Amino acid sequence: MKRKAKGLFITATGTDVGKTYVTGLIIKKLREAGLNCGYYKAAISGADSVGESDAGYVNRIANIGQTDKMLVPYLYKEAVSPHLAARIEKNPVELSVVKEGFSKNAQQFDYLTMEGSGGIICPIRYDARQKLFLEDFIKEFSLPSVIVADAGLGTINAVVLTVEYMKNRSLPVKGIILNNYMGGTMQEDNIRMIEAMTGIKIAALVKDGDKDLDIEAEALAAFYE
C-alpha cells in the first residue's frame, strides 16, 4: 500500500505498563521538533468516548488536533480485550475499515504512530469468520515496532518473551523504552540484561511524571519507516 507517511508501531509487554503515556511522549517530541506526526489505533475498549480514551489522551498531550474518527475507527465501552468487547457489542473489527483509516492518516502526516492494544498477542477479532491480531496490522502496513515495558521486577522475562515472539514472526523491533524508571541496582541490571539477551538497545528511560523523552528527536524519527 502506497503511503506518504513513515510509520511506527508501539506495542508493549502487557497491559498497564504505560504504552499510551509513552506513545504520547513520542509524538509530542517529534511534533515539538517540527515534524508532522500523527496517531492511529485500530480499536480501543473501556471508554465511553474517544476523548476519554487512550487516543483522546495522546491527541491532547501531543497537541495533534486529529478528529475522533481519524484517531480510532472502533471504540468499545466494555473494559475487556477488543475481541471480547467486539463480540459483546456485536461490532467486530473489519481489516478493510482499519486500512482505510490508516491510509487517510498516512496521506495527512509525514510520520504516523500506530498504537497497539495491550501486549503483542492481544486478539483484536476472534470469531468464526475472521481472526485478527496486532501482528496482522503490523504486517499489513509494513511497520517496525518499539516495545514499551516496565523498568521494574519481572521485566527481563516479559521483554525477552515479547522480543522472541516478534522475531519468530519476522516483526522488526527498533528499540525498547522502559517506563517507571527509578534507577538503582536492579533496574540498571534489567537494562544490561535486556540488551544482552535481546540484542536490542534501550532507546529511552521514562521516569514517573516525565514530560519529555530522553532521546533526540532525530534518533526517534529514525525508527519510522
PDB file of C-alpha atoms in Angstrom:
ATOM      1  CA  MET A   1       0.000   0.000   0.000  1.00  0.00           C
ATOM      2  CA  LYS A   2       1.434   3.376  -1.039  1.00  0.00           C
ATOM      3  CA  ARG A   3       1.572   5.945   1.736  1.00  0.00           C
ATOM      4  CA  LYS A   4       3.094   9.320   2.317  1.00  0.00           C
ATOM      5  CA  ALA A   5       3.915   8.807   5.969  1.00  0.00           C
ATOM      6  CA  LYS A   6       6.709   6.848   7.538  1.00  0.00           C
ATOM      7  CA  GLY A   7       5.215   4.591  10.193  1.00  0.00           C
ATOM      8  CA  LEU A   8       5.988   3.078  13.586  1.00  0.00           C
ATOM      9  CA  PHE A   9       4.006   0.633  15.709  1.00  0.00           C
ATOM     10  CA  ILE A  10       4.055   0.913  19.519  1.00  0.00           C
ATOM     11  CA  THR A  11       3.463  -2.320  21.375  1.00  0.00           C
ATOM     12  CA  ALA A  12       4.060  -3.393  24.973  1.00  0.00           C
ATOM     13  CA  THR A  13       4.885  -6.331  27.187  1.00  0.00           C
ATOM     14  CA  GLY A  14       1.333  -6.234  28.565  1.00  0.00           C
ATOM     15  CA  THR A  15      -1.487  -4.035  29.808  1.00  0.00           C
ATOM     16  CA  ASP A  16      -0.888  -1.086  32.148  1.00  0.00           C
ATOM     17  CA  VAL A  17       2.840  -0.620  31.563  1.00  0.00           C
ATOM     18  CA  GLY A  18       2.370   2.915  30.224  1.00  0.00           C
ATOM     19  CA  LYS A  19       2.254   2.330  26.467  1.00  0.00           C
ATOM     20  CA  THR A  20      -0.202   5.170  25.829  1.00  0.00           C
ATOM     21  CA  TYR A  21       1.723   7.559  28.078  1.00  0.00           C
ATOM     22  CA  VAL A  22       4.957   6.797  26.215  1.00  0.00           C
ATOM     23  CA  THR A  23       3.228   6.993  22.828  1.00  0.00           C
ATOM     24  CA  GLY A  24       2.074  10.480  23.741  1.00  0.00           C
ATOM     25  CA  LEU A  25       5.636  11.469  24.653  1.00  0.00           C
ATOM     26  CA  ILE A  26       6.956  10.075  21.356  1.00  0.00           C
ATOM     27  CA  ILE A  27       4.526  12.068  19.225  1.00  0.00           C
ATOM     28  CA  LYS A  28       4.910  15.170  21.394  1.00  0.00           C
ATOM     29  CA  LYS A  29       8.700  15.005  20.990  1.00  0.00           C
ATOM     30  CA  LEU A  30       8.504  14.783  17.222  1.00  0.00           C
ATOM     31  CA  ARG A  31       5.870  17.484  16.855  1.00  0.00           C
ATOM     32  CA  GLU A  32       7.824  19.879  19.090  1.00  0.00           C
ATOM     33  CA  ALA A  33      10.809  19.257  16.811  1.00  0.00           C
ATOM     34  CA  GLY A  34       8.692  20.452  13.892  1.00  0.00           C
ATOM     35  CA  LEU A  35       7.846  17.041  12.439  1.00  0.00           C
ATOM     36  CA  ASN A  36       4.298  16.394  11.234  1.00  0.00           C
ATOM     37  CA  CYS A  37       3.457  13.311  13.326  1.00  0.00           C
ATOM     38  CA  GLY A  38       0.028  11.749  13.874  1.00  0.00           C
ATOM     39  CA  TYR A  39      -1.619   8.957  15.838  1.00  0.00           C
ATOM     40  CA  TYR A  40      -3.764   5.952  14.973  1.00  0.00           C
ATOM     41  CA  LYS A  41      -5.190   2.982  16.858  1.00  0.00           C
ATOM     42  CA  ALA A  42      -7.361   0.241  15.378  1.00  0.00           C
ATOM     43  CA  ALA A  43      -9.578  -0.422  18.390  1.00  0.00           C
ATOM     44  CA  ILE A  44      -9.997   0.874  21.914  1.00  0.00           C
ATOM     45  CA  SER A  45     -12.045  -0.751  24.655  1.00  0.00           C
ATOM     46  CA  GLY A  46     -13.118   0.525  28.060  1.00  0.00           C
ATOM     47  CA  ALA A  47     -14.065   4.113  27.128  1.00  0.00           C
ATOM     48  CA  ASP A  48     -17.367   5.921  26.638  1.00  0.00           C
ATOM     49  CA  SER A  49     -15.927   8.366  24.117  1.00  0.00           C
ATOM     50  CA  VAL A  50     -12.786   8.866  22.050  1.00  0.00           C
ATOM     51  CA  GLY A  51     -11.970  11.970  24.062  1.00  0.00           C
ATOM     52  CA  GLU A  52     -11.890   9.921  27.268  1.00  0.00           C
ATOM     53  CA  SER A  53      -9.855   7.130  25.682  1.00  0.00           C
ATOM     54  CA  ASP A  54      -6.156   6.488  25.106  1.00  0.00           C
ATOM     55  CA  ALA A  55      -6.468   8.150  21.711  1.00  0.00           C
ATOM     56  CA  GLY A  56      -8.009  11.270  23.222  1.00  0.00           C
ATOM     57  CA  TYR A  57      -5.204  11.488  25.770  1.00  0.00           C
ATOM     58  CA  VAL A  58      -2.480  11.287  23.103  1.00  0.00           C
ATOM     59  CA  ASN A  59      -4.326  13.776  20.907  1.00  0.00           C
ATOM     60  CA  ARG A  60      -4.338  16.303  23.767  1.00  0.00           C
ATOM     61  CA  ILE A  61      -0.870  15.706  25.231  1.00  0.00           C
ATOM     62  CA  ALA A  62       0.832  15.846  21.826  1.00  0.00           C
ATOM     63  CA  ASN A  63      -1.381  18.681  20.559  1.00  0.00           C
ATOM     64  CA  ILE A  64      -2.177  16.884  17.304  1.00  0.00           C
ATOM     65  CA  GLY A  65      -5.694  18.140  16.617  1.00  0.00           C
ATOM     66  CA  GLN A  66      -6.989  14.990  14.930  1.00  0.00           C
ATOM     67  CA  THR A  67     -10.714  14.257  14.734  1.00  0.00           C
ATOM     68  CA  ASP A  68     -12.159  11.322  16.693  1.00  0.00           C
ATOM     69  CA  LYS A  69     -12.773   9.343  13.511  1.00  0.00           C
ATOM     70  CA  MET A  70      -9.180   9.798  12.347  1.00  0.00           C
ATOM     71  CA  LEU A  71      -7.793   8.683  15.707  1.00  0.00           C
ATOM     72  CA  VAL A  72      -9.601   5.341  16.031  1.00  0.00           C
ATOM     73  CA  PRO A  73     -12.275   3.567  13.950  1.00  0.00           C
ATOM     74  CA  TYR A  74     -13.526   1.166  16.640  1.00  0.00           C
ATOM     75  CA  LEU A  75     -14.467   2.237  20.175  1.00  0.00           C
ATOM     76  CA  TYR A  76     -15.931  -0.192  22.714  1.00  0.00           C
ATOM     77  CA  LYS A  77     -17.352   0.599  26.146  1.00  0.00           C
ATOM     78  CA  GLU A  78     -16.588  -2.810  27.658  1.00  0.00           C
ATOM     79  CA  ALA A  79     -13.260  -2.752  29.525  1.00  0.00           C
ATOM     80  CA  VAL A  80     -12.052  -6.092  28.143  1.00  0.00           C
ATOM     81  CA  SER A  81      -9.863  -7.249  25.264  1.00  0.00           C
ATOM     82  CA  PRO A  82     -11.069  -5.773  21.933  1.00  0.00           C
ATOM     83  CA  HIS A  83     -12.027  -9.188  20.549  1.00  0.00           C
ATOM     84  CA  LEU A  84     -14.357  -9.822  23.508  1.00  0.00           C
ATOM     85  CA  ALA A  85     -15.699  -6.267  23.579  1.00  0.00           C
ATOM     86  CA  ALA A  86     -16.486  -6.570  19.877  1.00  0.00           C
ATOM     87  CA  ARG A  87     -18.329  -9.837  20.472  1.00  0.00           C
ATOM     88  CA  ILE A  88     -20.340  -8.395  23.366  1.00  0.00           C
ATOM     89  CA  GLU A  89     -21.226  -5.230  21.457  1.00  0.00           C
ATOM     90  CA  LYS A  90     -21.722  -7.070  18.145  1.00  0.00           C
ATOM     91  CA  ASN A  91     -19.377  -4.791  16.215  1.00  0.00           C
ATOM     92  CA  PRO A  92     -16.337  -6.782  15.012  1.00  0.00           C
ATOM     93  CA  VAL A  93     -13.231  -5.064  13.667  1.00  0.00           C
ATOM     94  CA  GLU A  94     -13.003  -5.186   9.881  1.00  0.00           C
ATOM     95  CA  LEU A  95      -9.495  -5.052   8.429  1.00  0.00           C
ATOM     96  CA  SER A  96     -10.769  -3.013   5.474  1.00  0.00           C
ATOM     97  CA  VAL A  97     -12.032  -0.278   7.828  1.00  0.00           C
ATOM     98  CA  VAL A  98      -8.719  -0.162   9.715  1.00  0.00           C
ATOM     99  CA  LYS A  99      -6.842   0.011   6.404  1.00  0.00           C
ATOM    100  CA  GLU A 100      -8.986   2.900   5.187  1.00  0.00           C
ATOM    101  CA  GLY A 101      -8.338   4.893   8.365  1.00  0.00           C
ATOM    102  CA  PHE A 102      -4.625   4.196   8.240  1.00  0.00           C
ATOM    103  CA  SER A 103      -4.446   5.252   4.592  1.00  0.00           C
ATOM    104  CA  LYS A 104      -6.221   8.559   5.248  1.00  0.00           C
ATOM    105  CA  ASN A 105      -3.882   9.370   8.132  1.00  0.00           C
ATOM    106  CA  ALA A 106      -0.861   8.323   6.100  1.00  0.00           C
ATOM    107  CA  GLN A 107      -1.760  10.948   3.494  1.00  0.00           C
ATOM    108  CA  GLN A 108      -2.104  13.659   6.133  1.00  0.00           C
ATOM    109  CA  PHE A 109       1.055  13.073   8.169  1.00  0.00           C
ATOM    110  CA  ASP A 110       4.755  12.616   7.434  1.00  0.00           C
ATOM    111  CA  TYR A 111       5.115  10.330  10.473  1.00  0.00           C
ATOM    112  CA  LEU A 112       2.292   8.080  11.657  1.00  0.00           C
ATOM    113  CA  THR A 113       2.412   6.347  15.032  1.00  0.00           C
ATOM    114  CA  MET A 114       0.109   3.348  15.412  1.00  0.00           C
ATOM    115  CA  GLU A 115      -0.524   2.153  18.953  1.00  0.00           C
ATOM    116  CA  GLY A 116      -1.410  -1.440  19.715  1.00  0.00           C
ATOM    117  CA  SER A 117      -3.716  -2.808  22.407  1.00  0.00           C
ATOM    118  CA  GLY A 118      -2.215  -4.491  25.473  1.00  0.00           C
ATOM    119  CA  GLY A 119       0.657  -6.836  24.641  1.00  0.00           C
ATOM    120  CA  ILE A 120       1.708  -8.034  21.197  1.00  0.00           C
ATOM    121  CA  ILE A 121      -0.503 -11.154  21.284  1.00  0.00           C
ATOM    122  CA  CYS A 122      -3.703  -9.245  22.119  1.00  0.00           C
ATOM    123  CA  PRO A 123      -6.506 -10.563  19.864  1.00  0.00           C
ATOM    124  CA  ILE A 124      -8.450  -7.841  18.066  1.00  0.00           C
ATOM    125  CA  ARG A 125     -11.031 -10.101  16.474  1.00  0.00           C
ATOM    126  CA  TYR A 126     -11.603 -13.796  17.055  1.00  0.00           C
ATOM    127  CA  ASP A 127     -14.730 -15.355  15.617  1.00  0.00           C
ATOM    128  CA  ALA A 128     -15.835 -17.966  13.097  1.00  0.00           C
ATOM    129  CA  ARG A 129     -15.412 -15.573  10.172  1.00  0.00           C
ATOM    130  CA  GLN A 130     -12.062 -13.988  10.901  1.00  0.00           C
ATOM    131  CA  LYS A 131      -9.201 -13.880  13.385  1.00  0.00           C
ATOM    132  CA  LEU A 132      -7.212 -10.647  13.661  1.00  0.00           C
ATOM    133  CA  PHE A 133      -4.174  -9.984  15.823  1.00  0.00           C
ATOM    134  CA  LEU A 134      -1.944  -6.937  16.203  1.00  0.00           C
ATOM    135  CA  GLU A 135       0.707  -8.571  14.058  1.00  0.00           C
ATOM    136  CA  ASP A 136      -1.743  -8.591  11.146  1.00  0.00           C
ATOM    137  CA  PHE A 137      -1.793  -4.770  11.220  1.00  0.00           C
ATOM    138  CA  ILE A 138       1.987  -4.579  11.582  1.00  0.00           C
ATOM    139  CA  LYS A 139       2.447  -6.770   8.510  1.00  0.00           C
ATOM    140  CA  GLU A 140      -0.342  -5.121   6.521  1.00  0.00           C
ATOM    141  CA  PHE A 141       1.213  -1.678   6.945  1.00  0.00           C
ATOM    142  CA  SER A 142       4.879  -2.861   6.931  1.00  0.00           C
ATOM    143  CA  LEU A 143       5.636  -1.224  10.270  1.00  0.00           C
ATOM    144  CA  PRO A 144       8.680  -1.570  12.507  1.00  0.00           C
ATOM    145  CA  SER A 145       7.936  -1.544  16.231  1.00  0.00           C
ATOM    146  CA  VAL A 146       9.067  -0.118  19.542  1.00  0.00           C
ATOM    147  CA  ILE A 147       8.315  -2.109  22.693  1.00  0.00           C
ATOM    148  CA  VAL A 148       7.254  -0.324  25.882  1.00  0.00           C
ATOM    149  CA  ALA A 149       7.947  -2.178  29.135  1.00  0.00           C
ATOM    150  CA  ASP A 150       8.043  -1.509  32.857  1.00  0.00           C
ATOM    151  CA  ALA A 151      11.524  -0.899  34.263  1.00  0.00           C
ATOM    152  CA  GLY A 152      10.925  -2.938  37.415  1.00  0.00           C
ATOM    153  CA  LEU A 153      10.922  -6.511  38.646  1.00  0.00           C
ATOM    154  CA  GLY A 154       9.886  -9.140  36.102  1.00  0.00           C
ATOM    155  CA  THR A 155      10.637  -7.047  33.050  1.00  0.00           C
ATOM    156  CA  ILE A 156      13.512  -9.215  31.786  1.00  0.00           C
ATOM    157  CA  ASN A 157      11.162 -12.151  31.302  1.00  0.00           C
ATOM    158  CA  ALA A 158       8.396 -10.015  29.791  1.00  0.00           C
ATOM    159  CA  VAL A 159      10.671  -8.185  27.350  1.00  0.00           C
ATOM    160  CA  VAL A 160      12.641 -11.235  26.205  1.00  0.00           C
ATOM    161  CA  LEU A 161       9.450 -13.236  25.572  1.00  0.00           C
ATOM    162  CA  THR A 162       7.930 -10.344  23.610  1.00  0.00           C
ATOM    163  CA  VAL A 163      11.071  -9.883  21.515  1.00  0.00           C
ATOM    164  CA  GLU A 164      11.377 -13.608  20.814  1.00  0.00           C
ATOM    165  CA  TYR A 165       7.724 -13.790  19.738  1.00  0.00           C
ATOM    166  CA  MET A 166       8.196 -10.841  17.400  1.00  0.00           C
ATOM    167  CA  LYS A 167      11.452 -12.149  15.953  1.00  0.00           C
ATOM    168  CA  ASN A 168       9.762 -15.505  15.325  1.00  0.00           C
ATOM    169  CA  ARG A 169       7.025 -13.691  13.380  1.00  0.00           C
ATOM    170  CA  SER A 170       9.535 -11.523  11.443  1.00  0.00           C
ATOM    171  CA  LEU A 171       8.260  -8.339  13.104  1.00  0.00           C
ATOM    172  CA  PRO A 172      11.186  -5.878  13.253  1.00  0.00           C
ATOM    173  CA  VAL A 173      11.861  -4.158  16.596  1.00  0.00           C
ATOM    174  CA  LYS A 174      13.721  -0.836  16.526  1.00  0.00           C
ATOM    175  CA  GLY A 175      14.087  -0.281  20.240  1.00  0.00           C
ATOM    176  CA  ILE A 176      12.758  -0.735  23.765  1.00  0.00           C
ATOM    177  CA  ILE A 177      11.529   2.021  26.080  1.00  0.00           C
ATOM    178  CA  LEU A 178      11.367   1.378  29.815  1.00  0.00           C
ATOM    179  CA  ASN A 179       8.685   3.207  31.789  1.00  0.00           C
ATOM    180  CA  ASN A 180       8.515   3.825  35.561  1.00  0.00           C
ATOM    181  CA  TYR A 181      12.300   4.092  35.716  1.00  0.00           C
ATOM    182  CA  MET A 182      13.693   4.932  39.170  1.00  0.00           C
ATOM    183  CA  GLY A 183      17.310   3.770  38.892  1.00  0.00           C
ATOM    184  CA  GLY A 184      19.087   1.566  41.388  1.00  0.00           C
ATOM    185  CA  THR A 185      20.974  -1.715  41.149  1.00  0.00           C
ATOM    186  CA  MET A 186      18.058  -3.885  39.999  1.00  0.00           C
ATOM    187  CA  GLN A 187      16.776  -1.567  37.292  1.00  0.00           C
ATOM    188  CA  GLU A 188      20.267  -0.878  35.966  1.00  0.00           C
ATOM    189  CA  ASP A 189      20.814  -4.632  35.788  1.00  0.00           C
ATOM    190  CA  ASN A 190      17.472  -5.022  33.978  1.00  0.00           C
ATOM    191  CA  ILE A 191      18.781  -2.666  31.292  1.00  0.00           C
ATOM    192  CA  ARG A 192      22.029  -4.601  30.891  1.00  0.00           C
ATOM    193  CA  MET A 193      20.306  -7.992  30.819  1.00  0.00           C
ATOM    194  CA  ILE A 194      17.594  -6.953  28.365  1.00  0.00           C
ATOM    195  CA  GLU A 195      20.157  -5.547  25.937  1.00  0.00           C
ATOM    196  CA  ALA A 196      22.405  -8.584  26.307  1.00  0.00           C
ATOM    197  CA  MET A 197      19.619 -11.149  25.921  1.00  0.00           C
ATOM    198  CA  THR A 198      17.716  -9.471  23.069  1.00  0.00           C
ATOM    199  CA  GLY A 199      20.445  -7.628  21.183  1.00  0.00           C
ATOM    200  CA  ILE A 200      18.168  -4.568  21.140  1.00  0.00           C
ATOM    201  CA  LYS A 201      19.070  -1.240  22.732  1.00  0.00           C
ATOM    202  CA  ILE A 202      17.057   0.511  25.415  1.00  0.00           C
ATOM    203  CA  ALA A 203      16.117   3.631  23.478  1.00  0.00           C
ATOM    204  CA  ALA A 204      14.796   5.709  26.372  1.00  0.00           C
ATOM    205  CA  LEU A 205      14.063   5.634  30.094  1.00  0.00           C
ATOM    206  CA  VAL A 206      10.873   7.286  31.337  1.00  0.00           C
ATOM    207  CA  LYS A 207      10.513   8.418  34.935  1.00  0.00           C
ATOM    208  CA  ASP A 208       7.163   8.992  36.614  1.00  0.00           C
ATOM    209  CA  GLY A 209       5.776  12.353  35.535  1.00  0.00           C
ATOM    210  CA  ASP A 210       8.245  12.910  32.692  1.00  0.00           C
ATOM    211  CA  LYS A 211       7.012  15.326  30.049  1.00  0.00           C
ATOM    212  CA  ASP A 212       9.853  14.673  27.609  1.00  0.00           C
ATOM    213  CA  LEU A 213      11.723  11.620  26.310  1.00  0.00           C
ATOM    214  CA  ASP A 214      15.482  11.367  26.912  1.00  0.00           C
ATOM    215  CA  ILE A 215      16.232  10.689  23.252  1.00  0.00           C
ATOM    216  CA  GLU A 216      16.984  13.110  20.433  1.00  0.00           C
ATOM    217  CA  ALA A 217      14.083  13.719  18.048  1.00  0.00           C
ATOM    218  CA  GLU A 218      16.291  12.778  15.081  1.00  0.00           C
ATOM    219  CA  ALA A 219      17.097   9.405  16.632  1.00  0.00           C
ATOM    220  CA  LEU A 220      13.419   8.845  17.422  1.00  0.00           C
ATOM    221  CA  ALA A 221      12.349   9.783  13.903  1.00  0.00           C
ATOM    222  CA  ALA A 222      14.869   7.267  12.524  1.00  0.00           C
ATOM    223  CA  PHE A 223      12.761   4.428  13.984  1.00  0.00           C
ATOM    224  CA  TYR A 224       9.990   5.222  11.499  1.00  0.00           C
ATOM    225  CA  GLU A 225       9.957   3.503   8.112  1.00  0.00           C
TER     226      GLU A 225
END
